[in-house]
Structure formats: C-alpha cells, structure tokens
CSV table of C-alpha atoms and ligand atoms in Angstrom, one decimal:
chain,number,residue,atom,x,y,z
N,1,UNK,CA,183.1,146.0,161.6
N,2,UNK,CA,181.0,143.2,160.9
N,3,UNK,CA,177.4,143.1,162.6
N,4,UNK,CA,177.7,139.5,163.0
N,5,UNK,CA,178.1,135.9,161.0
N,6,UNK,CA,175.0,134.7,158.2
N,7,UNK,CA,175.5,131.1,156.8
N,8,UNK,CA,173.6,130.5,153.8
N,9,UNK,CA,173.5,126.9,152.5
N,10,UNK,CA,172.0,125.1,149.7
N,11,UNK,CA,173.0,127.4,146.9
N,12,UNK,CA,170.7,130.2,148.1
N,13,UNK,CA,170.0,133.2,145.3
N,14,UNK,CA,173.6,134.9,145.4
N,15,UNK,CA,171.0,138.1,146.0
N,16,UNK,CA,170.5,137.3,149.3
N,17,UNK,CA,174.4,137.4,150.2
N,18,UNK,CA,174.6,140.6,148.7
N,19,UNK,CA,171.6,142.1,150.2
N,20,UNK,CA,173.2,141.1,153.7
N,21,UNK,CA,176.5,141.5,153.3
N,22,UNK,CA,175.4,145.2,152.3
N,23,UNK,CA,174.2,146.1,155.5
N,24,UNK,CA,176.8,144.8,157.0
N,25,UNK,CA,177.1,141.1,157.8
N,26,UNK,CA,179.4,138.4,157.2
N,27,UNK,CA,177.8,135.9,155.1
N,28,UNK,CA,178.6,132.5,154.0
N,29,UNK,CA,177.1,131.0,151.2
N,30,UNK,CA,177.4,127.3,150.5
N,31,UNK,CA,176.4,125.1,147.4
N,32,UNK,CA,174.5,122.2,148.9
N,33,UNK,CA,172.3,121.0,151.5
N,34,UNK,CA,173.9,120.2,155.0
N,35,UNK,CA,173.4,117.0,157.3
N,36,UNK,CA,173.0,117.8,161.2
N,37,UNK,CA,176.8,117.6,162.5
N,38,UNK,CA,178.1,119.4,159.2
N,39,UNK,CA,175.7,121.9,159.8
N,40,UNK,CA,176.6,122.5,163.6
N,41,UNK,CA,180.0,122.6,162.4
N,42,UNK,CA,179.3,125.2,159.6
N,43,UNK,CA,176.7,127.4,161.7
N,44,UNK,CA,179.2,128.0,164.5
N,45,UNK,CA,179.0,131.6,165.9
N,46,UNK,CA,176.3,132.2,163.4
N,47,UNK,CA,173.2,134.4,164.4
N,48,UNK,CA,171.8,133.6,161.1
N,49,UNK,CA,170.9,130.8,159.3
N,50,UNK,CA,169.1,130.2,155.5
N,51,UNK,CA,168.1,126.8,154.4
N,52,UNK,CA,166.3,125.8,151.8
N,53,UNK,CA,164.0,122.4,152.1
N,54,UNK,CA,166.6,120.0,152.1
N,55,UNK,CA,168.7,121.1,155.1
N,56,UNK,CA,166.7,119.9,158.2
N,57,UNK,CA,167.1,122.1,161.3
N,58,UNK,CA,166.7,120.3,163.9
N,59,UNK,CA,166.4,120.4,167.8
N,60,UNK,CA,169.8,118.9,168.1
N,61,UNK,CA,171.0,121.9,165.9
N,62,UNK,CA,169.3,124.6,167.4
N,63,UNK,CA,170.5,123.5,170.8
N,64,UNK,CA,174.0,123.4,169.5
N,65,UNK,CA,173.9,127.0,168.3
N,66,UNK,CA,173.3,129.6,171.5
N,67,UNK,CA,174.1,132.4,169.2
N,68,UNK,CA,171.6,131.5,166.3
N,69,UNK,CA,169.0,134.7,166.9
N,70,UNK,CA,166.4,133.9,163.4
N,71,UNK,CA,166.1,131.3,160.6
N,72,UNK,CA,165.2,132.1,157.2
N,73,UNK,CA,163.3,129.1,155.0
N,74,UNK,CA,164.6,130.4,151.6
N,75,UNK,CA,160.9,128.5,150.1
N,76,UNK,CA,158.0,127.9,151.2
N,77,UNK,CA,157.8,124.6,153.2
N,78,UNK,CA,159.0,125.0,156.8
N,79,UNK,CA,158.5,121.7,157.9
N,80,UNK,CA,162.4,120.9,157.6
N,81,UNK,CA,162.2,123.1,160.5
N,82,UNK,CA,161.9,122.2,164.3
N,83,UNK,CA,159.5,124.9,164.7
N,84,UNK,CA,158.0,124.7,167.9
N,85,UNK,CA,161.7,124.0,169.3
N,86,UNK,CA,162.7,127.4,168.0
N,87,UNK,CA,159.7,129.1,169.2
N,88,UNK,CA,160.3,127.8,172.7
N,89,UNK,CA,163.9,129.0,172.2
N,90,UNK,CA,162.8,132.2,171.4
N,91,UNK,CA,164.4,132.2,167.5
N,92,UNK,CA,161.8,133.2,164.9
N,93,UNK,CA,161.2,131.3,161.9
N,94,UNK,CA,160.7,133.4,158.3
N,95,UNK,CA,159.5,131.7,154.5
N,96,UNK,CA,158.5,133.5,151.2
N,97,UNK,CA,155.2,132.2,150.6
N,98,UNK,CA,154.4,134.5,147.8
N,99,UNK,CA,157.5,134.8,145.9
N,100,UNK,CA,156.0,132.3,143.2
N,101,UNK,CA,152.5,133.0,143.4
N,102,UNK,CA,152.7,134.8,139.7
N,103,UNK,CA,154.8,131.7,138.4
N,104,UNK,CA,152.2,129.1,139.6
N,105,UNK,CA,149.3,131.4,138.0
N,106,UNK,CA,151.2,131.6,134.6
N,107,UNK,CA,151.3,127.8,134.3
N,108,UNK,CA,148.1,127.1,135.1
N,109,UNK,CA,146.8,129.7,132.0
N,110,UNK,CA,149.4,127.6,130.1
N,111,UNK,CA,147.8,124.4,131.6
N,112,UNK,CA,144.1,125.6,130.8
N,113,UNK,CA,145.3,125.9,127.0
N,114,UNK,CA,147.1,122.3,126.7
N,115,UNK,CA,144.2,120.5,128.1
N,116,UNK,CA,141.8,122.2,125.8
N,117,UNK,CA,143.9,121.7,122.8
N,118,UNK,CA,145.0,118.2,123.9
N,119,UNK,CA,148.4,119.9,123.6
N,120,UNK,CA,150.5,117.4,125.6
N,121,UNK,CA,148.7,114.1,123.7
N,122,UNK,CA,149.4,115.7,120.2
N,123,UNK,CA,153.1,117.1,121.1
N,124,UNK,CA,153.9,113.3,122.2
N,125,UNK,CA,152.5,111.8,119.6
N,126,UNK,CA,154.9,114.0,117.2
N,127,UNK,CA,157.7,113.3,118.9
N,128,UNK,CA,156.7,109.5,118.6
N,129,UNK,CA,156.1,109.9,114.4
N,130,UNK,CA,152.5,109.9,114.5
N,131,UNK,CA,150.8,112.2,112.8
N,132,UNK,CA,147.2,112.6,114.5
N,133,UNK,CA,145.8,116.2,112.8
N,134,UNK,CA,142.4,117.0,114.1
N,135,UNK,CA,140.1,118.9,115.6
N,136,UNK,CA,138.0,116.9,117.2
N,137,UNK,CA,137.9,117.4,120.7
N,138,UNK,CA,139.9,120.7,120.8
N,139,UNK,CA,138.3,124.1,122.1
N,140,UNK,CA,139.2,127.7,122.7
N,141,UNK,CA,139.0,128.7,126.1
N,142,UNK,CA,137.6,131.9,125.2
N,143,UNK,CA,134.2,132.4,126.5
N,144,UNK,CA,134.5,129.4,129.1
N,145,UNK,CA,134.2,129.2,132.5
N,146,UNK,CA,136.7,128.7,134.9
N,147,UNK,CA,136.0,127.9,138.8
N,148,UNK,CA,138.4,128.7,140.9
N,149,UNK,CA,138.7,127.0,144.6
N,150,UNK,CA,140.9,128.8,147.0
N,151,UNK,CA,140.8,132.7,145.8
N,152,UNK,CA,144.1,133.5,147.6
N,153,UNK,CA,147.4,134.8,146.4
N,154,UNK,CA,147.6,132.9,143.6
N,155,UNK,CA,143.9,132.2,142.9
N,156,UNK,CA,143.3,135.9,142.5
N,157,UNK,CA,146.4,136.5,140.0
N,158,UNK,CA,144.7,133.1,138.1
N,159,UNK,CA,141.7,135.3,137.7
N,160,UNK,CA,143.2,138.2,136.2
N,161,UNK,CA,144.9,136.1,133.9
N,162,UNK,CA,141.9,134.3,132.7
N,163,UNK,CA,139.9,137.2,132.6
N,164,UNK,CA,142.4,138.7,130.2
N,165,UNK,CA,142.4,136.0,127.5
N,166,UNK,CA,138.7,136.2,127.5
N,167,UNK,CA,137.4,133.2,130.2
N,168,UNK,CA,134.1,133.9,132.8
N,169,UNK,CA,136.1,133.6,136.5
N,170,UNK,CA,134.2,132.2,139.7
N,171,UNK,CA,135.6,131.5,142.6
N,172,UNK,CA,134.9,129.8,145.9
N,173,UNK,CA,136.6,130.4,149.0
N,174,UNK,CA,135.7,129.7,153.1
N,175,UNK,CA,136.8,133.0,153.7
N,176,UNK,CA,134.9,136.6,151.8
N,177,UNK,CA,137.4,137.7,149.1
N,178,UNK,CA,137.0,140.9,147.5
N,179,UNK,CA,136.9,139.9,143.4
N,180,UNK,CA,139.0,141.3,140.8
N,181,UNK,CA,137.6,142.5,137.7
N,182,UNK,CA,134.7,140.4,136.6
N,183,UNK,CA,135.7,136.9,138.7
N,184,UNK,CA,132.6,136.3,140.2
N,185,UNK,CA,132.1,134.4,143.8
N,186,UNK,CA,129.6,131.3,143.5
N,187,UNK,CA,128.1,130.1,147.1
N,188,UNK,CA,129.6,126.7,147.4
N,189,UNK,CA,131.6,124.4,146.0
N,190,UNK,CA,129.4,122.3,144.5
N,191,UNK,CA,128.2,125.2,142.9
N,192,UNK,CA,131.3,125.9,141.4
N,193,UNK,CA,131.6,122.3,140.2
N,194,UNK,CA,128.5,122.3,138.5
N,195,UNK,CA,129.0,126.0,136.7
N,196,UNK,CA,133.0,124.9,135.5
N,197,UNK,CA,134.5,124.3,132.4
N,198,UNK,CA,137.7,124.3,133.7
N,199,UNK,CA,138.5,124.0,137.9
N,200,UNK,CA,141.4,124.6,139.6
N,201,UNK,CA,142.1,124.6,143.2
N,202,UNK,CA,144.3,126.6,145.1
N,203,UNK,CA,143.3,126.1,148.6
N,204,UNK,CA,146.2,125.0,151.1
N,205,UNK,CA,146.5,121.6,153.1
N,206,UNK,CA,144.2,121.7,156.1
N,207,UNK,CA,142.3,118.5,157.8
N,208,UNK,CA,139.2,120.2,155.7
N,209,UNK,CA,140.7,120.4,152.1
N,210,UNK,CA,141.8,117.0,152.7
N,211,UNK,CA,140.8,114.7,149.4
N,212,UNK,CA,138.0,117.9,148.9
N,213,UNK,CA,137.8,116.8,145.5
N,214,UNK,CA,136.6,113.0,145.4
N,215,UNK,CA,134.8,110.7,143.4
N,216,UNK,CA,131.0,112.6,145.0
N,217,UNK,CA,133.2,116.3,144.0
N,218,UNK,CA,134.2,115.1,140.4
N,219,UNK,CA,130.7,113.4,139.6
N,220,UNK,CA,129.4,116.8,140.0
N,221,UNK,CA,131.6,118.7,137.7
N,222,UNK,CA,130.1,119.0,134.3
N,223,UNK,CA,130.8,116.3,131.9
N,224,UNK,CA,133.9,117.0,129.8
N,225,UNK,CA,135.1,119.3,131.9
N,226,UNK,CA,139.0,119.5,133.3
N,227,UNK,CA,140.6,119.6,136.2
N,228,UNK,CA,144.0,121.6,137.6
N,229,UNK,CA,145.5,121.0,140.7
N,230,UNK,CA,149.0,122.8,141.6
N,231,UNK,CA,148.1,123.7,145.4
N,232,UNK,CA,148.7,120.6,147.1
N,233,UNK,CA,148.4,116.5,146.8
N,234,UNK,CA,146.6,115.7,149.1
N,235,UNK,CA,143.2,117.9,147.9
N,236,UNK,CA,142.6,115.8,145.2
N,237,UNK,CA,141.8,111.7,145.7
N,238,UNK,CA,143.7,110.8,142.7
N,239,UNK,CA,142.5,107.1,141.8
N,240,UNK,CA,139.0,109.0,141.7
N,241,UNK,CA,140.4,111.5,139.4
N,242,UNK,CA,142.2,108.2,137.2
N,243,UNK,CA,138.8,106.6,136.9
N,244,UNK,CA,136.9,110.2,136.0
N,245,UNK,CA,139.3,110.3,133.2
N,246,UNK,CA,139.2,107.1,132.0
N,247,UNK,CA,135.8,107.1,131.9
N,248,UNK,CA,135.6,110.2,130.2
N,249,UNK,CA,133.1,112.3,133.0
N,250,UNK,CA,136.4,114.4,132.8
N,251,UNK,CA,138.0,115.3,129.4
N,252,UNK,CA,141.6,115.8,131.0
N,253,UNK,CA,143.4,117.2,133.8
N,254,UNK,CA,146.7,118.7,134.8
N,255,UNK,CA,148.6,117.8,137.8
N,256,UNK,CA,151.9,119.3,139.8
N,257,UNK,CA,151.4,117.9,143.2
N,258,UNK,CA,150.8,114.4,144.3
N,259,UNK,CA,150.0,112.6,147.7
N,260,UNK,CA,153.7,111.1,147.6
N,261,UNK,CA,156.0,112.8,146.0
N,262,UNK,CA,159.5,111.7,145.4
N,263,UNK,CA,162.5,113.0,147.9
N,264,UNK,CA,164.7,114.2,145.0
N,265,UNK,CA,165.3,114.5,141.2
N,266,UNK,CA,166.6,111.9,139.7
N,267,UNK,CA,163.9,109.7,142.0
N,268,UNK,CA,161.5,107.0,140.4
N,269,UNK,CA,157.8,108.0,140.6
N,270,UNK,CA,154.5,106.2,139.6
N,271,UNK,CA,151.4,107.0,139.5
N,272,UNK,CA,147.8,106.2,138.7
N,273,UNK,CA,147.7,109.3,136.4
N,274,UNK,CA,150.4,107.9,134.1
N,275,UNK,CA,149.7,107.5,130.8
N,276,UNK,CA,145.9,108.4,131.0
N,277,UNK,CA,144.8,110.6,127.5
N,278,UNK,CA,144.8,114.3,127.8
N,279,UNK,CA,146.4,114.5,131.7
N,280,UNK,CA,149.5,116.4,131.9
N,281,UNK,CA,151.9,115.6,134.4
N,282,UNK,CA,154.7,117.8,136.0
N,283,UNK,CA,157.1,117.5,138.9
N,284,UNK,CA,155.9,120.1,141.4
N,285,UNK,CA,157.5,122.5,139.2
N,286,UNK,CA,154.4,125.6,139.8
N,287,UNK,CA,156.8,127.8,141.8
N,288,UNK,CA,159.6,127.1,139.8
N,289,UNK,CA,161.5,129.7,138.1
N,290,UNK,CA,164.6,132.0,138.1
N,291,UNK,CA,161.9,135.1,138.6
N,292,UNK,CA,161.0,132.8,142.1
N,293,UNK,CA,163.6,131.7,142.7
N,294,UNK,CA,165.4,136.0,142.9
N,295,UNK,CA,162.2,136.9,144.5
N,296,UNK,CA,162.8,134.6,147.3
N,297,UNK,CA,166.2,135.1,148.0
N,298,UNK,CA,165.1,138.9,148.1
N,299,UNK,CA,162.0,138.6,150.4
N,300,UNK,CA,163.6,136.3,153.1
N,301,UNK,CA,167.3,138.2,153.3
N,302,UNK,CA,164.7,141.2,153.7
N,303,UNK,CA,162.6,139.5,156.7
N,304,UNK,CA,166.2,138.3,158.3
N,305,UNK,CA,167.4,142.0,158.0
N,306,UNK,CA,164.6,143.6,159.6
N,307,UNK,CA,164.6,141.1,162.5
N,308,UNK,CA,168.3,141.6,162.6
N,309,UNK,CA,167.9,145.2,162.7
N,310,UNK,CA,164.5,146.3,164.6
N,311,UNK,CA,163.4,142.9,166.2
N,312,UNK,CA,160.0,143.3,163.9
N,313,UNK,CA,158.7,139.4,163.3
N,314,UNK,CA,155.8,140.6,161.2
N,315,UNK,CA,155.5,137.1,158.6
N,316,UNK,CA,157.2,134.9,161.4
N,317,UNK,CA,155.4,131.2,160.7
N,318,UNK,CA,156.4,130.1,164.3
N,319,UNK,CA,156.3,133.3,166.3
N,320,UNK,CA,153.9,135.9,167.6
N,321,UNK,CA,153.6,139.1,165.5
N,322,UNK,CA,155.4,142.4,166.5
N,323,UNK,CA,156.3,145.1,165.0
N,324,UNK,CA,157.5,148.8,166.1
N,325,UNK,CA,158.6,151.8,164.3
N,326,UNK,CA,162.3,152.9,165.9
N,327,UNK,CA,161.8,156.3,167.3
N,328,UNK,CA,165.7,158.4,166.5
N,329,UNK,CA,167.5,158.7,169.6
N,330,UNK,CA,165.8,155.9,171.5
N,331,UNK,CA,167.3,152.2,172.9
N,332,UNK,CA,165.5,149.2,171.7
N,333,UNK,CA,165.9,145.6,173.3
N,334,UNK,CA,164.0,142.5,172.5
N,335,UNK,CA,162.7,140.3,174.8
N,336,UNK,CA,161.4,136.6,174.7
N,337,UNK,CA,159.5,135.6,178.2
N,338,UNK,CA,157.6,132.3,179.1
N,339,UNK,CA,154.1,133.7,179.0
N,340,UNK,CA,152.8,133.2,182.3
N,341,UNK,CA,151.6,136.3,184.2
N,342,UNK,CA,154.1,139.0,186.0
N,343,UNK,CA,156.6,139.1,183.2
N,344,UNK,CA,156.0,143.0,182.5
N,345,UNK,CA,156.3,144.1,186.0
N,346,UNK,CA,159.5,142.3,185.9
N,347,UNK,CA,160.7,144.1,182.8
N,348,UNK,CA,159.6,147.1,184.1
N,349,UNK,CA,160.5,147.2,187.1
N,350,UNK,CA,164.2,146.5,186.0
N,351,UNK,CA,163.8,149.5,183.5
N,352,UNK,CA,162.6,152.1,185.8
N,353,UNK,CA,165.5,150.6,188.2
N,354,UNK,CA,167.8,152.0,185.7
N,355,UNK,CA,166.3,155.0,186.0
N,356,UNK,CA,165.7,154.6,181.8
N,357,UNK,CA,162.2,156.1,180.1
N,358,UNK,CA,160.2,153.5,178.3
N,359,UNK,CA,158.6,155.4,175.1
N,360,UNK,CA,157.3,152.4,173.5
N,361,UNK,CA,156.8,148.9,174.2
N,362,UNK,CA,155.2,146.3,172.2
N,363,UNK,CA,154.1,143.1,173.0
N,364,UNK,CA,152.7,139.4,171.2
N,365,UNK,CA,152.1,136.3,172.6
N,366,UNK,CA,151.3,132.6,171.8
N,367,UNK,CA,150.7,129.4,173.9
N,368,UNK,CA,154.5,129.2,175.1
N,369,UNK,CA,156.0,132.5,175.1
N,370,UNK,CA,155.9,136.3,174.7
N,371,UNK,CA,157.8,138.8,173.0
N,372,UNK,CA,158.1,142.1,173.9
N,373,UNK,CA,160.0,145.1,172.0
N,374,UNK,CA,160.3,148.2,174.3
N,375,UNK,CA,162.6,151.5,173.3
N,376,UNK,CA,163.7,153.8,176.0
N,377,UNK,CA,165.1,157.0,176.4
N,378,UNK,CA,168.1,157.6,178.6
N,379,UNK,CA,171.6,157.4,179.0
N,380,UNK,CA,173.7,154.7,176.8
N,381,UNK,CA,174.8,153.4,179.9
N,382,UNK,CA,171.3,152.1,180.8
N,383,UNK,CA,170.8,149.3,177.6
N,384,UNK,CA,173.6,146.6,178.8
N,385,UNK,CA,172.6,147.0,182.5
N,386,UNK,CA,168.9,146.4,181.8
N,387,UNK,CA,169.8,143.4,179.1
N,388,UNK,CA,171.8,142.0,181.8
N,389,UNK,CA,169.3,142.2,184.9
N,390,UNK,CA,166.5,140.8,182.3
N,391,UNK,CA,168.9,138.1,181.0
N,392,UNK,CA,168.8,137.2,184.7
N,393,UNK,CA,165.6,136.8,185.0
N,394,UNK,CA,163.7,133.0,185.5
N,395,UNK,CA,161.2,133.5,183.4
N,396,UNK,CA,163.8,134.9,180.4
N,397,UNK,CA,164.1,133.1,177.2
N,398,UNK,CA,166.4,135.3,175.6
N,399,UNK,CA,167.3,139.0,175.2
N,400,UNK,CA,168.9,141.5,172.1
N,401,UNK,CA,170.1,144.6,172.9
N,402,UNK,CA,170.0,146.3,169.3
N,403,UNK,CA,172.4,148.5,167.9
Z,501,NAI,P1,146.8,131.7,150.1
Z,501,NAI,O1,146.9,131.3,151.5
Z,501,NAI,O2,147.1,133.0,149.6
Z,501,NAI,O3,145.4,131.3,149.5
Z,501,NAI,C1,144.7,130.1,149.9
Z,501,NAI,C2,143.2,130.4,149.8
Z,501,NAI,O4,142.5,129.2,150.0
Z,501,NAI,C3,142.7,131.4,150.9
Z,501,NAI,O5,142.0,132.5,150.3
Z,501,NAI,C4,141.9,130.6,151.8
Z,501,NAI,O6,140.8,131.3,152.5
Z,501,NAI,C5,141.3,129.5,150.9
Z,501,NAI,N1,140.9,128.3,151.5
Z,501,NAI,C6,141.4,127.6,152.6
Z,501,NAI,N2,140.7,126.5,152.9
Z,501,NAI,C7,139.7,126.5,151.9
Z,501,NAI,C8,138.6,125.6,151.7
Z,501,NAI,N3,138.5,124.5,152.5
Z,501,NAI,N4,137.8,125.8,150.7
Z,501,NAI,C9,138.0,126.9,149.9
Z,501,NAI,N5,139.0,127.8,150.1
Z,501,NAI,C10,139.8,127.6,151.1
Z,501,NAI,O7,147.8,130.6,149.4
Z,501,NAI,P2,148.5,130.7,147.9
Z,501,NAI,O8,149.8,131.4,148.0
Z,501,NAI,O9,147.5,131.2,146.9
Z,501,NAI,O10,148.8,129.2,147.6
Z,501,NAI,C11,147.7,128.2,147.4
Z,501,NAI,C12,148.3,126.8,147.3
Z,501,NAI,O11,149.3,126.7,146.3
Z,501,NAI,C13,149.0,126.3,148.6
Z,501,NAI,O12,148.5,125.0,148.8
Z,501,NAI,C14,150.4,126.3,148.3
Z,501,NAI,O13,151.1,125.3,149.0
Z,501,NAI,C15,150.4,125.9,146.8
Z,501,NAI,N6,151.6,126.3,146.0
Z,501,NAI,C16,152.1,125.4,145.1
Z,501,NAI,C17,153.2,125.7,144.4
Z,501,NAI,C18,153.7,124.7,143.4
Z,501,NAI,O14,154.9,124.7,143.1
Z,501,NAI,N7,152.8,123.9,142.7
Z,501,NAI,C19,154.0,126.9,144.6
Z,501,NAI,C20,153.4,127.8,145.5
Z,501,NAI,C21,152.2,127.5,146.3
C-alpha cells in the first residue's frame, strides 16, 4: 500500500523518484516547470511536493493543497517559495545547499589557472585565427597567494584545493573557522586584499556583503592581482571592477554571478564586463554538474523522507529545528501550534486524558509557531483519539499521526 502521493516536477534527478518510491510512496515525476493552476491541478492529494527554481509555490497553491505536509527545493534558491506562508501553515520547507559546493570549488582552481595564463584571451584568439604566442604576462600559480573571503562550505574545499597545487591560502571570515591544512586566517579584509594574488569571495548575500567589494575594496588589492567571484552578484560593484580592469590595478577577473541575471537560457545578457582583456565570463554555471545535480536529488528525497517518516525538520530553511530519535514500540505525532503560551498544557492534558505515557517530547519555536514531536507509550487505540482532540484544538495548526 502506498504511504501516500509525491509529485516531482521540473525534470528532478530520476534518483529522487527511486529513493521515494523505495520506501514506499507514489511518485510523479514530470519534465518541466509548472504554472500556479497546472500545478494545483497536478499536486492534488499530494503530501509532497519537489520543485526546482522555476516552479513558483505560491500562497494561492499552498492554500489549494490541505494535504501537502513538506516541500522540497530540489537547488539551492528558495525564494520561488512562499516561505513564510508555509511556515504559518505548518509545512516545512527543505533545499540542498551543499550538494555543489565541490563543483563550485573545482571551477574556481580552474578559474585561478585561466586568469594567470590569460587562458580565455589566448583560446579566443585561436579560435578567431590569431596567433598571439607569448609569455608575457602569464604566471604559475604555484607559490602565490590566494585570499579567500567567506571560509564556508565551499571556501574551505577552495583551500584544500589550492593548497594542493602549491598556492599560500588565507582566509577571512565574520565568523572563527577552524583552517584546514596550512590556509591561514588574516584579521580583516582589507588585510586580505592587500596580502592576495588572487581573491575570491564566497560569502552569501546579506545587507553587509552587499557591493563588499567596491572601488575603496579593489584599490586596496595589490596591483595585478585577480579577482573571482562565484558566491553571489550583488558582492561585487561591477562597473568598479570594469574600470579596475581597464585600468589595469587588476590584471583580470572571473565572474559567475551578476547583479541581474537573465530569467532563462536562451535570454540576452549585457554587461559592463564584456569584452574586457583577461575576464572570463560564465552563466552562473559554479553549481552546475551531473555530480550536483545526483547529489541534490539524493540529499532532498532524503530530507523529505525523514520528515515523511520521523517528523525530524533538522535543515528546514523556513521552520524551527527538531529532531527525535523513534524509541521501538512507541507512538509518535507531530504537532504545529501558534506559539503563544499554554499550548503544552493543552497537549498534555489531552494525552494524559487518553490515559497514553509521553516518553519523549521535543519542542522548537520561531516568531509564529511551534512544533512539537512527542512519542507515547500505550495502547494503539490512544494515537487517533489524541490527533483528533489536538486537531480540535484553537490554537492547532496542523497534526501527523506517524505510522
Ligand atoms: P556557507 O554558508 O557554507 O559559507 C559562507 C561563509 O561566509 C560563512 O563561513 C560565513 O560566516 C561567511 N560570511 C558571511 N558573511 C560574511 C562577511 N560579511 N564577511 C566575511 N565572511 C562572511 O556558504 P557556501 O555553501 O560556501 O556558499 C557560498 C556562496 O556561494 C553563497 O553565496 C552561495 O549562494 C554561492 N553559491 C554559488 C553557486 C554558483 O553556481 N555559482 C553554487 C553554490 C553556491
């Protein structure tokens, strides 16, 4: 018997079916993105859904789906997502946020080599029938320094990588990261400028890294130096960047995110990096591959299983964070609660009604709601008279009784 319906749209990794379907759902995979009736249409009687960043998921749709339970964002954007409408409705919200992290870090070592061989300027000029052999202008990177801003998920694997073909790593980051190998932390940023052969910035969007590097940033760097950005376009003012290159303060950069990118392939796209010497250009293409692209239809049919099958939100991006080991023999329901005071003695008070044993109960909250996972012991009478009397209850948002 099947433990309920998944849809899956947008050509999701056929992994992810299988990984579902496996324990025991009924999944639907479909090719493309859907628009917000289609999708209504489509989700109907679903209690799972995976989108990718083209599918919007709106208020409208959530409303129109009272069995939808969790949503998986098979990427890493979620703001396709009505987030704090599904919150409020008590359906968590899951992403992969890592899955590309080693993809990213493997084109920026790429990216470090092309700018310091002028790579991309001497493959074009082939291709063109011009002949420019020299080596003026062209380094190793061995023995350089790179700076790295944002020492995160990817920053760190950056580091490794680096370290391994024979660069000095530092790093800069708000928070105190613990360095691999020899990377190196450096006290500020514009330390980190001034020390840099190479920077590359991995930081995420926030109001503070928010055009961090300028024209004051890049004046500090070291002349002839190069830039990387693949975190996010908005870091980076980019006609300061355009002007540091065609001055030559900076001997080239490399670019994957801009402040506006286009909707879709197959879109136009200008911008005031185009046809500047030695900067190399490429559609937000960092997270791109067939390794990210299986690793994310593994890690978010895994996050939608485990909510699925123990309530566990641990990773939610709109939801507070709760998770419980099952004891054998025990109940487990789910609860999602307005947070405002006297909820608990509610819920217990309903359990101990019952005349049911509660052996563990967890609980998380944020500004609009809590969630609470308890397991009882007790008759198996007891689990759809106490999901019933707390379904009742005003200050309910929703309730799973798990199998
Ligand atoms: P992460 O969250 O693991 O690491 C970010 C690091 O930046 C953290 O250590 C944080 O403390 C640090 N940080 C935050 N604000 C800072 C500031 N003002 N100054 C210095 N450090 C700061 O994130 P992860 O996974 O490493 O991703 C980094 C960036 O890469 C994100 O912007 C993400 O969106 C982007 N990305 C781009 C992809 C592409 O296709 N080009 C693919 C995947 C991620």
């Amino acid at each position: 018997m099947s433990l309920g319906r998944v849809l899956l749209v947008e050509g999701i990794h056929p992994d992810a079916k299988r990984n579902l379907e496996s324990e025991g759902y009924e999944v639907e995979l479909l090719p493309k993105a859907l628009g917000e009736s289609e999708l209504i249409e489509a989700a109907k009687g679903a209690i799972a859904l995976g989108i990718r960043s083209k599918t919007r998921v709106t208020p409208r749709v959530i409303e129109a789906l009272p069995e939808l339970c969790v949503v998986g964002a098979f990427c890493i954007g979620t703001n396709q997502i009505a987030l704090d409408h599904a919150n409020a409705c008590g359906i968590p919200v899951f992403n992969a946020p890592f899955a590309s992290t080693r993809s990213v870090a493997e084109m920026i070592i790429a990216e470090i080599i092309i700018l310091a061989r002028q790579l991309g300027d001497r493959n074009r000029d082939v291709h063109r029938g011009v002949w420019s052999k020299s080596a003026a202008g062209s380094y190793e990177i061995r023995g350089k320094t790179l700076g790295i801003v944002g020492y995160g998920h990817i920053g760190r694997q950056v580091g490794v990588l680096a370290e391994a073909m024979g660069m000095k790593v530092i790093f800069y980051d708000i928070a105190p990261r613990l360095p691999m190998g020899n990377n190196r932390p450096v006290e500020s940023l514009e330390a980190l400028l001034e020390q840099s052969d190479f920077v590359t910035l991995h930081v995420p969007e926030t109001p503070q890294t928010k055009n961090m590097i300028g024209a004051k940033e890049i004046a500090r760097m070291r002349p002839g130096s190069y830039l990387l950005n693949a975190s996010r376009g908005t870091v980076v003012d980019i006609e300061a960047l355009a002007e540091a290159i065609r001055s030559k303060h900076l001997a080239g950069a490399a670019v994957d995110v801009y402040p506006e990118e286009p909707e879709a392939t197959g879109d136009g796209f200008v911008s005031p990096l185009q046809n500047l010497p030695n900067v190399f250009l490429t559609p937000h293409i960092g997270g791109s591959t067939v390794e990210a692209q299986v690793a994310i239809g593994r890690e978010v049919s895994q996050a939608l299983l485990s909510f699925l099958k123990t309530g566990n939100t641990l990773g939610a991006v709109n939801f507070p964070q709760v998770e419980l080991q099952r004891r054998p023999g025990t109940h487990r329901i789910t609860h999602v609660h307005q947070n405002i005071p006297g909820v608990l003695r509610d819920v217990n008070r309903i359990v101990s009604e019952v005349g049911a044993n509660v052996v563990a109960q967890v609980l998380g909250t944020d500004a609009g709601i809590g969630y609470l996972i308890f397991d009882f012991e007790g008759d198996s009478s007891a689990p759809p008279i106490i999901s019933e009397r707390l379904a009742r209850l005003e200050t309910t948002i929703r309730v799973r009784r798990l199998p």
